[in-house]
Short mmCIF file of C-alpha atoms (C1' of nucleotides) in Angstrom, two decimals:
data_model
loop_
_atom_site.label_atom_id
_atom_site.label_comp_id
_atom_site.label_asym_id
_atom_site.label_seq_id
_atom_site.Cartn_x
_atom_site.Cartn_y
_atom_site.Cartn_z
CA MET A 15 117.93 98.91 97.64
CA LYS A 16 114.96 97.42 95.95
CA HIS A 17 111.98 99.59 95.26
CA LEU A 18 111.03 102.33 97.37
CA PRO A 19 107.12 102.95 97.39
CA HIS A 20 106.14 106.32 96.00
CA LYS A 21 104.59 107.21 99.11
CA THR A 22 107.88 106.53 100.93
CA ILE A 23 109.76 108.87 98.64
CA GLU A 24 107.23 111.63 99.46
CA ARG A 25 107.64 111.24 103.21
CA LEU A 26 111.39 111.09 103.07
CA SER A 27 111.35 114.47 101.51
CA GLN A 28 109.22 115.60 104.29
CA TYR A 29 111.17 114.04 107.03
CA ARG A 30 114.25 115.63 105.78
CA ARG A 31 112.73 119.07 105.74
CA ALA A 32 111.62 118.53 109.41
CA LEU A 33 114.93 117.04 110.46
CA LEU A 34 116.78 120.00 108.85
CA ILE A 35 114.92 122.23 111.23
CA CYS A 36 115.59 120.13 114.26
CA ALA A 37 119.29 120.10 113.34
CA ALA A 38 119.16 123.86 112.94
CA LYS A 39 117.97 123.97 116.71
CA GLY A 40 120.85 121.88 117.74
CA LYS A 41 118.99 118.75 118.21
CA VAL A 42 120.97 115.61 117.73
CA HIS A 43 118.73 112.63 118.19
CA ILE A 44 115.11 112.27 117.32
CA PHE A 45 112.52 109.26 117.98
CA SER A 46 110.14 107.70 115.39
CA HIS A 47 107.26 109.14 117.38
CA GLU A 48 108.46 112.79 117.12
CA ILE A 49 108.87 112.46 113.45
CA ALA A 50 105.43 110.98 113.31
CA LYS A 51 103.83 113.60 115.29
CA ILE A 52 105.22 116.47 112.98
CA GLN A 53 104.00 114.72 109.92
CA HIS A 54 100.61 113.40 111.33
CA ILE A 55 101.33 109.78 110.78
CA THR A 56 102.20 106.65 112.83
CA PRO A 57 105.54 106.02 114.37
CA VAL A 58 105.59 102.49 112.78
CA GLN A 59 105.18 104.11 109.28
CA VAL A 60 108.21 106.13 110.03
CA ARG A 61 110.22 103.14 111.31
CA ARG A 62 109.24 101.24 108.23
CA ASP A 63 110.25 103.93 105.87
CA ILE A 64 113.52 104.32 107.62
CA MET A 65 113.97 100.43 107.42
CA LEU A 66 113.25 100.39 103.80
CA ILE A 67 116.27 102.86 103.14
CA GLY A 68 118.49 100.69 105.31
CA TYR A 69 119.24 102.90 108.14
CA THR A 70 119.31 101.85 111.73
CA GLY A 71 118.59 103.96 114.76
CA THR A 72 120.06 103.29 118.15
CA LEU A 73 117.79 101.71 120.68
CA ARG A 74 116.46 104.11 123.26
CA LYS A 75 118.12 107.04 121.58
CA GLY A 76 116.30 107.14 118.33
CA TYR A 77 117.84 108.19 115.04
CA ILE A 78 120.78 110.35 114.70
CA ILE A 79 119.38 113.48 112.86
CA GLN A 80 122.39 114.30 110.61
CA GLU A 81 123.02 110.80 109.49
CA LEU A 82 119.36 110.51 108.43
CA ILE A 83 119.41 113.77 106.57
CA ASP A 84 122.62 112.66 104.66
CA LEU A 85 121.08 109.17 103.89
CA ILE A 86 118.00 110.72 102.58
CA GLY A 87 119.94 113.09 100.46
CA ASP A 88 121.96 110.12 99.05
CA ILE A 89 118.70 108.61 97.97
CA ILE A 90 116.59 111.48 96.61
CA ASP A 91 119.39 113.85 95.41
CA THR A 92 121.78 113.55 92.53
CA LYS A 93 125.36 114.22 93.24
CA GLU A 94 125.64 117.09 90.96
CA GLY A 95 122.14 118.48 91.43
CA LEU A 96 119.37 119.05 88.74
CA ASN A 97 118.49 122.22 87.07
CA VAL A 98 114.86 123.27 86.86
CA ALA A 99 112.87 125.84 84.85
CA VAL A 100 109.56 127.43 85.59
CA VAL A 101 107.36 128.04 82.67
CA GLY A 102 104.92 131.00 83.17
CA ILE A 103 106.01 133.78 85.35
CA GLY A 104 102.84 134.65 86.84
CA ASN A 105 101.88 134.65 90.60
CA LEU A 106 102.32 130.79 90.88
CA GLY A 107 105.56 130.78 88.91
CA ARG A 108 107.04 133.59 91.09
CA ALA A 109 105.75 131.67 94.20
CA MET A 110 107.70 128.69 93.27
CA ILE A 111 110.81 130.67 92.51
CA ASN A 112 110.60 132.32 96.00
CA TYR A 113 110.14 129.15 97.73
CA PHE A 114 113.34 127.87 96.33
CA ASN A 115 115.31 130.98 96.56
CA GLY A 116 118.33 130.50 98.57
CA LYS A 117 117.50 127.00 99.93
CA ARG A 118 120.29 124.42 100.34
CA THR A 119 118.76 122.03 97.92
CA LYS A 120 120.31 120.07 95.20
CA LEU A 121 117.62 121.54 92.86
CA SER A 122 118.16 125.10 91.47
CA ILE A 123 115.71 126.95 89.38
CA VAL A 124 117.93 128.48 86.68
CA ALA A 125 115.36 130.00 84.40
CA GLY A 126 112.00 131.34 83.94
CA PHE A 127 109.86 131.46 80.62
CA ASP A 128 107.02 133.60 79.69
CA SER A 129 105.31 134.76 76.51
CA ASN A 130 104.72 138.39 77.81
CA PRO A 131 107.55 140.50 76.71
CA ASP A 132 107.28 142.73 79.81
CA LYS A 133 108.37 139.75 81.87
CA ILE A 134 111.50 138.81 79.99
CA ASP A 135 115.07 140.16 80.71
CA ARG A 136 114.05 140.67 84.24
CA ILE A 137 115.39 138.79 87.22
CA TYR A 138 113.05 137.22 89.62
CA SER A 139 114.82 136.47 92.98
CA GLY A 140 117.85 135.68 91.05
CA VAL A 141 116.10 133.81 88.21
CA LYS A 142 116.21 135.22 84.87
CA GLY A 143 113.10 135.47 82.71
CA TYR A 144 113.40 134.36 79.02
CA HIS A 145 110.90 134.54 76.20
CA ILE A 146 109.03 131.10 75.74
CA ASP A 147 110.58 130.85 72.16
CA GLN A 148 114.07 130.56 73.63
CA MET A 149 113.00 127.56 75.77
CA GLY A 150 114.60 124.90 73.44
CA GLU A 151 117.93 126.79 73.37
CA ILE A 152 118.04 127.60 77.01
CA ILE A 153 117.10 124.21 78.31
CA LYS A 154 120.00 122.67 76.31
CA LYS A 155 122.39 125.38 77.25
CA GLU A 156 121.65 125.29 80.99
CA ASN A 157 121.17 121.47 81.02
CA ILE A 158 117.66 121.92 82.45
CA ALA A 159 116.20 118.55 83.35
CA ILE A 160 112.84 119.40 85.07
CA ALA A 161 110.19 121.95 84.25
CA ILE A 162 107.36 123.24 86.31
CA ILE A 163 104.25 124.45 84.29
CA THR A 164 102.56 127.40 85.80
CA VAL A 165 100.99 128.92 82.80
CA PRO A 166 97.27 129.55 82.31
CA ALA A 167 95.52 126.24 82.02
CA GLY A 168 94.69 126.59 78.29
CA ALA A 169 98.36 126.96 77.33
CA ALA A 170 99.65 123.75 79.07
CA PRO A 171 99.27 121.03 76.49
CA GLU A 172 101.31 123.05 73.92
CA ILE A 173 103.87 123.97 76.46
CA ALA A 174 104.29 120.27 77.42
CA ASP A 175 104.85 119.45 73.82
CA ARG A 176 107.50 122.02 73.54
CA LEU A 177 109.19 120.95 76.65
CA VAL A 178 109.25 117.38 75.34
CA ASN A 179 110.69 118.47 72.12
CA ALA A 180 113.46 120.46 74.05
CA GLY A 181 114.54 117.28 75.75
CA ILE A 182 113.13 117.76 79.18
CA LYS A 183 113.12 114.69 81.53
CA GLY A 184 110.44 115.55 84.18
CA ILE A 185 107.42 117.84 84.23
CA LEU A 186 105.51 119.18 87.17
CA ASN A 187 102.24 120.45 86.03
CA TYR A 188 100.48 122.89 88.07
CA THR A 189 97.68 123.73 85.71
CA PRO A 190 94.23 122.19 86.23
CA LYS A 191 94.61 120.73 82.65
CA PRO A 192 96.21 117.42 82.17
CA VAL A 193 98.92 117.19 79.56
CA GLN A 194 100.19 114.29 77.49
CA VAL A 195 103.72 113.32 77.34
CA PRO A 196 105.65 110.20 76.03
CA SER A 197 106.14 107.53 78.69
CA ASN A 198 109.74 108.05 79.07
CA ILE A 199 109.22 111.50 80.72
CA TYR A 200 108.10 111.60 84.24
CA LEU A 201 104.91 113.64 84.87
CA GLU A 202 103.53 114.68 88.11
CA GLU A 203 100.32 116.64 88.08
CA TYR A 204 98.90 118.59 90.86
CA ASP A 205 95.65 120.50 90.70
CA MET A 206 94.81 122.95 93.55
CA ILE A 207 91.16 122.99 92.55
CA THR A 208 90.87 119.50 93.09
CA SER A 209 92.63 119.65 96.49
CA LEU A 210 90.20 122.40 97.53
CA GLU A 211 87.22 120.43 96.43
CA LYS A 212 88.49 117.53 98.46
CA VAL A 213 88.70 119.58 101.61
CA ALA A 214 85.00 120.70 100.91
CA PHE A 215 83.95 117.23 100.41
CA PHE A 216 85.24 116.12 103.79
CA VAL A 217 84.01 119.20 105.59
CA LYS A 218 80.60 118.46 104.17
CA THR A 219 80.66 114.79 104.90
CA HIS A 220 82.18 115.14 108.37
CA ALA A 221 79.67 117.84 109.45
CA MET B 22 76.23 105.19 98.95
CA LYS B 23 78.67 103.77 101.39
CA HIS B 24 82.26 105.03 101.54
CA LEU B 25 83.94 106.62 98.49
CA PRO B 26 87.63 106.15 98.56
CA HIS B 27 89.60 109.30 98.92
CA LYS B 28 91.34 108.65 95.59
CA THR B 29 87.95 108.39 93.99
CA ILE B 30 86.87 111.75 95.45
CA GLU B 31 89.94 113.38 93.82
CA ARG B 32 89.29 111.78 90.59
CA LEU B 33 85.74 112.70 90.49
CA SER B 34 86.63 116.48 90.83
CA GLN B 35 89.03 116.08 87.84
CA TYR B 36 86.58 114.11 85.78
CA ARG B 37 84.09 116.98 86.32
CA ARG B 38 86.56 119.54 85.19
CA ALA B 39 87.36 117.54 82.04
CA LEU B 40 83.60 117.00 81.54
CA LEU B 41 82.81 120.70 81.80
CA ILE B 42 85.23 121.38 78.99
CA CYS B 43 83.77 118.77 76.74
CA ALA B 44 80.26 119.92 77.45
CA ALA B 45 81.30 123.51 76.56
CA LYS B 46 82.51 122.08 73.23
CA GLY B 47 79.06 120.72 72.66
CA LYS B 48 79.94 117.17 73.31
CA VAL B 49 77.00 115.11 74.63
CA HIS B 50 78.36 111.62 75.27
CA ILE B 51 81.72 110.26 76.50
CA PHE B 52 83.32 107.00 76.64
CA SER B 53 85.18 105.69 79.76
CA HIS B 54 88.43 105.33 77.66
CA GLU B 55 88.09 109.03 76.66
CA ILE B 56 87.96 110.13 80.23
CA ALA B 57 90.80 107.65 81.05
CA LYS B 58 92.89 109.15 78.35
CA ILE B 59 92.69 112.64 79.56
CA GLN B 60 93.45 111.65 83.20
CA HIS B 61 96.25 109.17 82.49
CA ILE B 62 94.46 106.36 84.09
CA THR B 63 92.75 103.26 82.88
CA PRO B 64 89.24 103.03 81.54
CA VAL B 65 88.49 100.25 84.31
CA GLN B 66 89.37 102.81 86.96
CA VAL B 67 86.90 105.38 85.37
CA ARG B 68 84.18 102.78 85.16
CA ARG B 69 84.68 101.75 88.70
CA ASP B 70 84.60 105.22 89.99
CA ILE B 71 81.43 105.96 88.16
CA MET B 72 79.97 102.59 89.36
CA LEU B 73 80.75 103.72 92.99
CA ILE B 74 78.62 106.81 92.65
CA GLY B 75 75.68 104.78 91.27
CA TYR B 76 75.84 106.03 87.72
CA THR B 77 75.08 103.98 84.78
CA GLY B 78 75.91 104.80 81.29
CA THR B 79 74.41 103.60 78.20
CA LEU B 80 75.83 100.64 76.38
CA ARG B 81 77.87 101.54 73.37
CA LYS B 82 77.17 105.33 73.84
CA GLY B 83 79.02 105.83 77.03
CA TYR B 84 77.98 108.43 79.64
CA ILE B 85 75.78 111.41 79.21
CA ILE B 86 78.26 114.22 80.18
CA GLN B 87 75.72 116.54 81.64
CA GLU B 88 74.27 113.96 83.80
CA LEU B 89 77.58 112.94 85.09
CA ILE B 90 78.56 116.57 85.84
CA ASP B 91 75.36 117.00 87.80
CA LEU B 92 75.78 113.77 89.69
CA ILE B 93 79.43 114.64 90.80
CA GLY B 94 78.20 118.05 91.75
CA ASP B 95 75.43 116.37 93.95
CA ILE B 96 78.33 114.40 95.61
CA ILE B 97 81.22 116.74 96.13
CA ASP B 98 79.30 120.24 96.37
CA THR B 99 76.98 121.35 99.12
CA LYS B 100 73.74 122.89 98.04
CA GLU B 101 74.33 126.27 99.39
CA GLY B 102 78.32 126.33 98.55
CA LEU B 103 80.99 126.90 101.14
CA ASN B 104 83.03 130.18 101.63
CA VAL B 105 86.81 130.19 101.64
CA ALA B 106 89.30 132.44 102.99
CA VAL B 107 93.10 132.71 101.66
CA VAL B 108 95.41 133.53 104.44
CA GLY B 109 98.64 135.10 103.15
CA ILE B 110 98.23 137.49 100.21
CA GLY B 111 101.57 136.78 98.59
CA ASN B 112 102.19 135.29 95.25
CA LEU B 113 100.79 131.98 95.90
CA GLY B 114 97.65 133.45 97.72
CA ARG B 115 96.94 135.63 94.65
CA ALA B 116 97.52 132.79 92.37
CA MET B 117 94.70 130.77 94.33
CA ILE B 118 92.45 133.85 94.10
CA ASN B 119 93.10 134.24 90.38
CA TYR B 120 92.21 130.47 89.65
CA PHE B 121 89.16 130.69 91.36
CA ASN B 122 87.94 134.00 90.10
CA GLY B 123 84.81 133.64 87.96
CA LYS B 124 84.56 129.86 88.20
CA ARG B 125 81.23 128.13 88.39
CA THR B 126 82.07 126.48 91.43
CA LYS B 127 80.14 126.22 94.69
CA LEU B 128 83.21 127.25 96.56
CA SER B 129 83.86 131.05 96.77
CA ILE B 130 86.80 132.73 97.99
CA VAL B 131 85.21 135.66 99.98
CA ALA B 132 88.31 136.96 102.03
CA GLY B 133 92.00 137.43 101.94
CA PHE B 134 94.14 138.08 105.00
CA ASP B 135 97.52 139.42 105.48
CA SER B 136 99.68 141.00 108.27
CA ASN B 137 101.07 143.62 105.82
CA PRO B 138 99.17 146.82 106.12
CA ASP B 139 99.95 147.74 102.41
CA LYS B 140 98.01 144.57 101.48
CA ILE B 141 94.65 145.23 103.35
CA ASP B 142 91.69 147.21 102.20
CA ARG B 143 92.53 146.40 98.67
CA ILE B 144 90.61 144.22 96.23
CA TYR B 145 92.28 141.13 94.61
CA SER B 146 90.33 139.86 91.74
CA GLY B 147 87.21 140.72 93.41
CA VAL B 148 88.44 139.48 96.82
CA LYS B 149 88.91 142.00 99.69
CA GLY B 150 92.11 141.78 101.76
CA TYR B 151 91.76 142.27 105.51
CA HIS B 152 94.25 142.47 108.26
CA ILE B 153 94.84 139.27 109.92
CA ASP B 154 93.70 140.46 113.34
CA GLN B 155 90.24 140.58 111.87
CA MET B 156 90.28 137.00 110.86
CA GLY B 157 87.91 135.83 113.85
CA GLU B 158 85.40 138.45 113.16
CA ILE B 159 85.42 138.02 109.41
CA ILE B 160 85.39 134.32 109.45
CA LYS B 161 82.16 134.40 111.51
CA LYS B 162 80.50 137.32 109.70
CA GLU B 163 80.97 135.84 106.37
CA ASN B 164 80.48 132.36 107.32
CA ILE B 165 83.85 130.87 106.24
CA ALA B 166 84.34 127.21 106.56
CA ILE B 167 87.65 126.63 104.85
CA ALA B 168 90.90 128.41 104.92
CA ILE B 169 93.89 128.02 102.52
CA ILE B 170 97.26 128.94 104.31
CA THR B 171 99.69 130.56 101.98
CA VAL B 172 101.83 132.57 104.52
CA PRO B 173 105.58 132.09 104.94
CA ALA B 174 106.35 128.68 106.35
CA GLY B 175 107.44 129.88 109.73
CA ALA B 176 104.03 131.73 110.53
CA ALA B 177 101.90 128.54 109.60
CA PRO B 178 101.56 127.18 113.00
CA GLU B 179 100.24 130.20 114.46
CA ILE B 180 97.84 130.79 111.63
CA ALA B 181 96.54 127.34 111.98
CA ASP B 182 95.79 127.93 115.75
CA ARG B 183 94.02 131.17 115.04
CA LEU B 184 91.87 129.64 112.31
CA VAL B 185 90.96 126.78 114.61
CA ASN B 186 89.83 129.25 117.39
CA ALA B 187 87.88 131.20 114.75
CA GLY B 188 85.88 128.02 114.14
CA ILE B 189 87.14 127.02 110.68
CA LYS B 190 86.12 123.57 109.47
CA GLY B 191 88.75 122.60 107.01
CA ILE B 192 92.27 123.78 106.25
CA LEU B 193 94.44 123.49 103.15
CA ASN B 194 98.14 124.09 104.12
CA TYR B 195 100.30 125.18 101.22
CA THR B 196 103.29 125.97 103.33
CA PRO B 197 106.10 123.35 103.65
CA LYS B 198 105.63 123.26 107.46
CA PRO B 199 103.13 120.79 108.88
CA VAL B 200 100.60 122.30 111.23
CA GLN B 201 98.73 120.70 114.14
CA VAL B 202 94.90 120.97 114.40
CA PRO B 203 92.20 119.01 116.37
CA SER B 204 91.01 115.92 114.83
CA ASN B 205 87.59 117.35 114.03
CA ILE B 206 89.07 119.68 111.61
CA TYR B 207 89.88 118.24 108.21
CA LEU B 208 93.38 119.25 107.29
CA GLU B 209 94.96 118.68 103.89
CA GLU B 210 98.78 119.66 103.46
CA TYR B 211 100.53 119.91 100.23
CA ASP B 212 104.12 120.78 99.91
CA MET B 213 105.37 121.95 96.47
CA ILE B 214 109.06 121.20 97.42
CA THR B 215 108.19 117.62 98.10
CA SER B 216 106.51 117.23 94.77
CA LEU B 217 109.57 118.69 92.93
CA GLU B 218 111.88 116.44 94.99
CA LYS B 219 109.84 113.44 93.96
CA VAL B 220 110.00 114.35 90.36
CA ALA B 221 113.63 114.77 90.65
CA PHE B 222 113.97 111.38 92.28
CA PHE B 223 112.15 109.60 89.48
CA VAL B 224 114.10 111.63 86.83
CA LYS B 225 117.25 110.36 88.65
CA THR B 226 116.11 106.89 88.95
CA HIS B 227 114.55 106.34 85.54
CA ALA B 228 117.69 107.78 83.80
"C1'" DT C 6 122.66 93.93 140.27
"C1'" DT C 7 118.00 93.25 138.98
"C1'" DT C 8 113.70 95.06 137.37
"C1'" DT C 9 111.17 98.12 134.61
"C1'" DT C 10 110.43 101.19 130.83
"C1'" DA C 11 111.00 102.70 126.39
"C1'" DT C 12 112.30 102.07 121.90
"C1'" DT C 13 113.66 99.90 117.38
"C1'" DG C 14 113.19 96.47 113.59
"C1'" DT C 15 110.31 93.53 111.25
"C1'" DG C 16 107.14 89.42 109.88
"C1'" DA C 17 102.51 88.84 109.35
"C1'" DA C 18 97.80 90.56 109.02
"C1'" DA C 19 94.83 94.02 107.48
"C1'" DT C 20 93.26 97.45 104.59
"C1'" DA C 21 93.10 100.33 100.42
"C1'" DA C 22 93.58 100.86 95.70
"C1'" DT C 23 94.07 99.05 91.02
"C1'" DT C 24 93.63 95.85 87.50
"C1'" DA C 25 92.13 91.66 85.09
"C1'" DA C 26 88.66 88.97 83.25
"C1'" DC C 27 84.44 88.42 81.49
"C1'" DA C 28 79.20 88.28 80.98
"C1'" DA C 29 75.76 91.10 79.11
"C1'" DT C 30 74.10 93.78 75.56
"C1'" DT C 31 73.83 97.40 71.97
"C1'" DT C 32 75.14 98.90 67.58
"C1'" DT C 33 76.92 98.38 63.21
"C1'" DC C 34 78.15 95.58 59.39
"C1'" DT C 35 77.25 91.83 55.96
"C1'" DA D 14 68.42 88.27 60.06
"C1'" DG D 15 72.83 86.79 61.82
"C1'" DA D 16 77.51 87.83 62.94
"C1'" DA D 17 80.99 90.88 64.42
"C1'" DA D 18 82.62 94.67 67.27
"C1'" DA D 19 82.55 97.73 70.96
"C1'" DT D 20 81.23 99.14 75.47
"C1'" DT D 21 79.59 98.78 80.16
"C1'" DG D 22 79.26 96.74 84.87
"C1'" DT D 23 81.05 93.98 88.25
"C1'" DT D 24 83.15 90.15 90.71
"C1'" DA D 25 87.44 88.34 91.65
"C1'" DA D 26 92.48 88.69 91.81
"C1'" DT D 27 96.43 91.44 92.44
"C1'" DT D 28 99.13 94.90 94.02
"C1'" DA D 29 100.42 98.74 97.12
"C1'" DT D 30 100.30 100.62 101.61
"C1'" DT D 31 99.42 100.67 106.33
"C1'" DT D 32 98.93 98.77 110.91
"C1'" DC D 33 99.45 95.19 114.34
"C1'" DA D 34 102.03 92.56 117.44
"C1'" DC D 35 106.00 91.41 119.42
"C1'" DA D 36 110.92 89.93 120.09
"C1'" DA D 37 115.19 92.19 121.08
"C1'" DT D 38 117.52 95.17 123.91
"C1'" DA D 39 119.57 99.63 125.74
"C1'" DA D 40 118.88 102.68 129.36
"C1'" DA D 41 117.02 104.10 133.69
"C1'" DA D 42 115.09 102.97 138.00
"C1'" DA D 43 115.10 100.26 142.11
#
DNA sequence: TTTTTATTGTGAAATAATTAACAATTTTCT
DNA sequence: AGAAAATTGTTAATTATTTCACAATAAAAA
């Protein structure tokens, strides 16, 4: 398979989640327009994404849900799974841990880090909290590949540096402050304030 | 001004945040390449966005930070501001409230809603918690235009329906479950699991 | 059996977003 | 003053993404 567009990767993850829900209800087949409806996109888009990953549905019956789930898994998961850490055990960090807790995913949150001594050596939905100074050590020991930054914005750049030094491979930065990392480390930044301002803009404009 | 691309709107919000930080440090001018560095994009992109909003910098001095902040405000803010509600006072909902607390923004979170009686009639960082059954009433009384959904995924569709009935104008859905709303309501969905899976994919692929 | 309907798969077209290229011009340097 | 360097503004080119249009065909209906 050549190059999957970034947007396609995102949608595949979403398709899978929707498909898992359908499968849990005992549904076996699904049409492109059903997936499209759920995701607010066009059926063509769904078919094209599925085409790109080389899967073929059956005419007039649609796609076999379980096959599609498995194939998407082959593409976006690693066989052994990847370990994830949450840095910053505040409300947002705990929300991330809760979201993941008990999910069937190949991604496991295996550690939380914080600088506040009250938060360490406790268990959050099955995830142990460590002091931030232990980050290098635990990341190596637990073979953690990905970190989610949920600290207060001001602390983000320093945390990013320390994660890079600890050998992290990918970072998801949820603070509103952009961080700088070397180009061999995959960085995704998402900023809730921006999203809200965007909604506000379109509410204003559309009104 | 014609049509600003969606992506430009998002970046303008981010530029403004970065500019506010620079302004607070007493910086007066800024170059396109400085903004670009902070946001991990190219200087051309910055200049193009700024061109699109009709602002003109001064050659060899760059842009005047305060002017740019004000202009971006004219574009993305409404004069009177907009009121926002958080539906679901869990970790994620409280994280949103905290992020916004005390910010200079034209967006104010003025209410939280939850179905758990223990959570209502309390104040969260200055935001009062109400029972979800009061949603229609409070949304009208407080003139709330935008809602952020941070309830457990299963409850999202019903919450969205109730928000629509209450006359909300824009929804930001942070649950992993897509919701359906009429086309006159602006809907933005963001899914943390998808983001994490995307990071994992690129970590896997790049390795 | 034949016709109609619904659905996939995909090349081509259209649209959206980014980047390249460079003229214009201000500041700094010599 | 004149030359060199740096930076903006913008058109054009490129790249990425989405949508159109329709052939192929399986299933359902007649």
